[in-house]
Amino acid sequence: MNILIIGGGGREHAIAAALAKSPKVDKLYCAPGNGGISALAECFPEVKATDIEGAVELAKKLNPDYVFVAPDDPLVMGMVDKMEAEGFKTFGPRANAAILEGSKAFSKGLMKKYGIPTAAYETFTDEDKAVAYIKEQNSYPAVIKADGLALGKGVIIAKDFEEAKAAVHSMLVDGKFGKSGSEIVVEEFMDGTEVTVLAFTDGKSVKPMVSSMDHKRAYDNDEGLNTGGMGTIAPNPLYTPEIAAECMEKIFLPTIKAMSAEGRPFKGCLYFGLMLTKNGAKVVEYNCRFGDPETQVVLPLLETDLVDIMEAITEERLGDLDIKWSGKSCACVVMASGGYPEKYETGKPISGLDEKGQSPLAYVYHAGTKLEDGKYLTTGGRVLGVTATGDDLRSALDSAYKAVESISFEKAHYRHDIGKKAL
Ligand code: AMP
Ligand code: GLY
């Protein structure tokens, strides 16, 4: 089987590594891919993940047996629909289901209609009405979210009325997130611990993967700005079997059923961002895809062939498939460019990697690198996801951090406390 992966970050590197293990896979292609992915897949850096027409043209040229669309933007923009229309078997939700991530107003409305636990909220397009609602609620912190995709930056947790008012103004009047912020969601702040659960679903049944914990803030002790994710561990020990059973009954199955009832069957990987509150688990957000960097710690623990799972989803027989996990732990430490998530420099040579972009101490998923004249150079904010598995979390973390210390580039920064809360 030949498979074309769309995307070019650490998540796509982890997907490529999982697919490369399958005895069914002959050749992998990746568009755009990156320096590290090129050791596993033929990359097409000129085709960006958001270039729907370009990706379809590439698929027509390569004629893959499967297309795997990994990032949010092309999913929300309907790349799966376009690929399927050309006759390609494709992994990922169609646009009418990807809207679960593409519009927070949609996903909140769905949860309200079907009684799925989430923070209380209202949606607004008018500044005065939003500000009046915030004043009336008089509950801080207040959470203000842009409706659409905003690179994980469209959420403002305002500590008082002034901050909340400014957040509303920046989105609805100043257009800080463009069209994505022309409608906003104002919601109740939920106190608790966050857990990510990725789940395979064919629109009928849902099979949760091993749980994980992301670290969204840039610096140790959850200080600094929100990022795309600075590191992950799996499984998340705070997500107990009792909580898992509660989530299956109150959140996972109801969501899958609700989407099908709405005529929007969700097929692919559904990301549940959960808050474990004192009143039970609630949905913080849905994403219509694998998480990044959650995928980097979840897929290495998967023992079932990922291709078998993809085929079961396409053929809507996921319910019959037994998915096996290794029972080990996995940890990923992200090495980022100095300054990320704000301004940072690129083009820095990376030392400590072999010719395949790997380290003898851990698996190195490349997020933002390119290979030039045999040298790996930084190209993004998040550069590497240094990942190790172990019999327990402690040994996985030790291996990952040992590898991190052997890799360097100018102004590299990483968190020193990944997984600490879980030990
Ligand atoms: P989102 O893009 O919706 O995942 O939000 C980004 C981050 O903001 C989440 O991972 C949470 O840490 C935080 N967040 C979002 N909504 C809430 C909420 N209602 N209460 C508390 N924290 C939230
Ligand atoms: N790690 C968060 C996300 O993938 O959205």
Short mmCIF file of N, CA, C and O and ligand atoms in Angstrom, two decimals, residues 104 119 143 145 152 154-155 157 187-191 194 216 226 275 284-285, ligand 1:
data_model
loop_
_atom_site.label_atom_id
_atom_site.label_comp_id
_atom_site.label_asym_id
_atom_site.label_seq_id
_atom_site.Cartn_x
_atom_site.Cartn_y
_atom_site.Cartn_z
N LYS A 104 -16.70 26.83 17.19
CA LYS A 104 -17.01 26.57 18.60
C LYS A 104 -18.49 26.83 18.87
O LYS A 104 -19.09 26.19 19.73
N ALA A 119 -18.95 23.72 29.73
CA ALA A 119 -19.14 24.99 30.44
C ALA A 119 -20.36 25.72 29.89
O ALA A 119 -20.60 25.71 28.68
N VAL A 143 -14.14 33.35 30.28
CA VAL A 143 -13.46 32.75 29.13
C VAL A 143 -14.09 33.27 27.84
O VAL A 143 -15.30 33.15 27.65
N LYS A 145 -13.80 33.14 23.65
CA LYS A 145 -13.22 32.33 22.59
C LYS A 145 -13.67 32.80 21.22
O LYS A 145 -14.86 33.05 21.01
N GLY A 152 -4.78 27.72 18.00
CA GLY A 152 -4.76 27.48 19.44
C GLY A 152 -4.63 28.75 20.26
O GLY A 152 -4.45 28.70 21.47
N GLY A 154 -6.93 31.41 20.08
CA GLY A 154 -8.19 32.15 20.11
C GLY A 154 -8.97 32.09 21.42
O GLY A 154 -10.15 32.39 21.44
N VAL A 155 -8.28 31.71 22.50
CA VAL A 155 -8.97 31.63 23.79
C VAL A 155 -8.33 32.61 24.77
O VAL A 155 -7.12 32.58 24.97
N ILE A 157 -8.46 33.95 28.70
CA ILE A 157 -9.01 33.74 30.05
C ILE A 157 -8.81 35.08 30.76
O ILE A 157 -7.69 35.43 31.14
N GLU A 187 -17.82 31.93 27.89
CA GLU A 187 -18.23 30.79 28.71
C GLU A 187 -17.67 30.82 30.12
O GLU A 187 -16.73 31.54 30.44
N GLU A 188 -18.28 30.00 30.92
CA GLU A 188 -17.94 29.85 32.33
C GLU A 188 -16.54 29.24 32.44
O GLU A 188 -16.16 28.38 31.64
N PHE A 189 -15.76 29.67 33.40
CA PHE A 189 -14.44 29.11 33.65
C PHE A 189 -14.60 27.80 34.41
O PHE A 189 -15.34 27.72 35.38
N MET A 190 -13.91 26.77 33.95
CA MET A 190 -13.98 25.47 34.64
C MET A 190 -12.68 25.23 35.38
O MET A 190 -11.60 25.35 34.80
N ASP A 191 -12.80 24.89 36.63
CA ASP A 191 -11.63 24.62 37.46
C ASP A 191 -11.41 23.12 37.48
O ASP A 191 -12.36 22.36 37.67
N GLU A 194 -6.83 19.05 33.28
CA GLU A 194 -7.12 18.75 31.89
C GLU A 194 -6.57 17.40 31.47
O GLU A 194 -5.48 17.01 31.86
N LYS A 216 0.46 23.16 27.94
CA LYS A 216 0.22 24.20 26.93
C LYS A 216 1.06 25.46 27.15
O LYS A 216 1.40 26.14 26.19
N ASN A 226 0.22 30.65 26.27
CA ASN A 226 -0.22 29.38 25.71
C ASN A 226 0.52 29.10 24.41
O ASN A 226 0.79 30.01 23.63
N MET A 275 -12.03 18.55 30.92
CA MET A 275 -11.67 19.11 32.22
C MET A 275 -12.32 18.22 33.28
O MET A 275 -13.54 18.01 33.25
N VAL A 284 -13.88 20.63 27.24
CA VAL A 284 -13.30 21.96 27.02
C VAL A 284 -13.38 22.26 25.53
O VAL A 284 -13.77 23.35 25.12
N GLU A 285 -12.98 21.29 24.73
CA GLU A 285 -13.02 21.48 23.28
C GLU A 285 -12.97 20.14 22.58
O GLU A 285 -12.50 19.15 23.12
P1 AMP B 1 -9.26 25.56 23.65
O1 AMP B 1 -8.60 26.14 22.43
O2 AMP B 1 -10.74 25.68 23.66
O3 AMP B 1 -8.73 24.20 23.97
O4 AMP B 1 -8.70 26.39 24.89
C1 AMP B 1 -7.32 26.47 25.13
C2 AMP B 1 -7.07 26.27 26.60
O5 AMP B 1 -7.75 27.27 27.36
C3 AMP B 1 -7.59 24.95 27.14
O6 AMP B 1 -6.71 23.89 26.95
C4 AMP B 1 -7.78 25.28 28.60
O7 AMP B 1 -6.54 25.22 29.29
C5 AMP B 1 -8.21 26.71 28.58
N1 AMP B 1 -9.68 26.81 28.62
C6 AMP B 1 -10.52 26.87 27.57
N2 AMP B 1 -11.81 26.95 27.98
C7 AMP B 1 -11.78 26.94 29.32
C8 AMP B 1 -12.79 27.01 30.32
N3 AMP B 1 -14.08 27.14 30.05
N4 AMP B 1 -12.39 26.95 31.61
C9 AMP B 1 -11.08 26.85 31.93
N5 AMP B 1 -10.09 26.80 31.03
C10 AMP B 1 -10.43 26.84 29.74
#
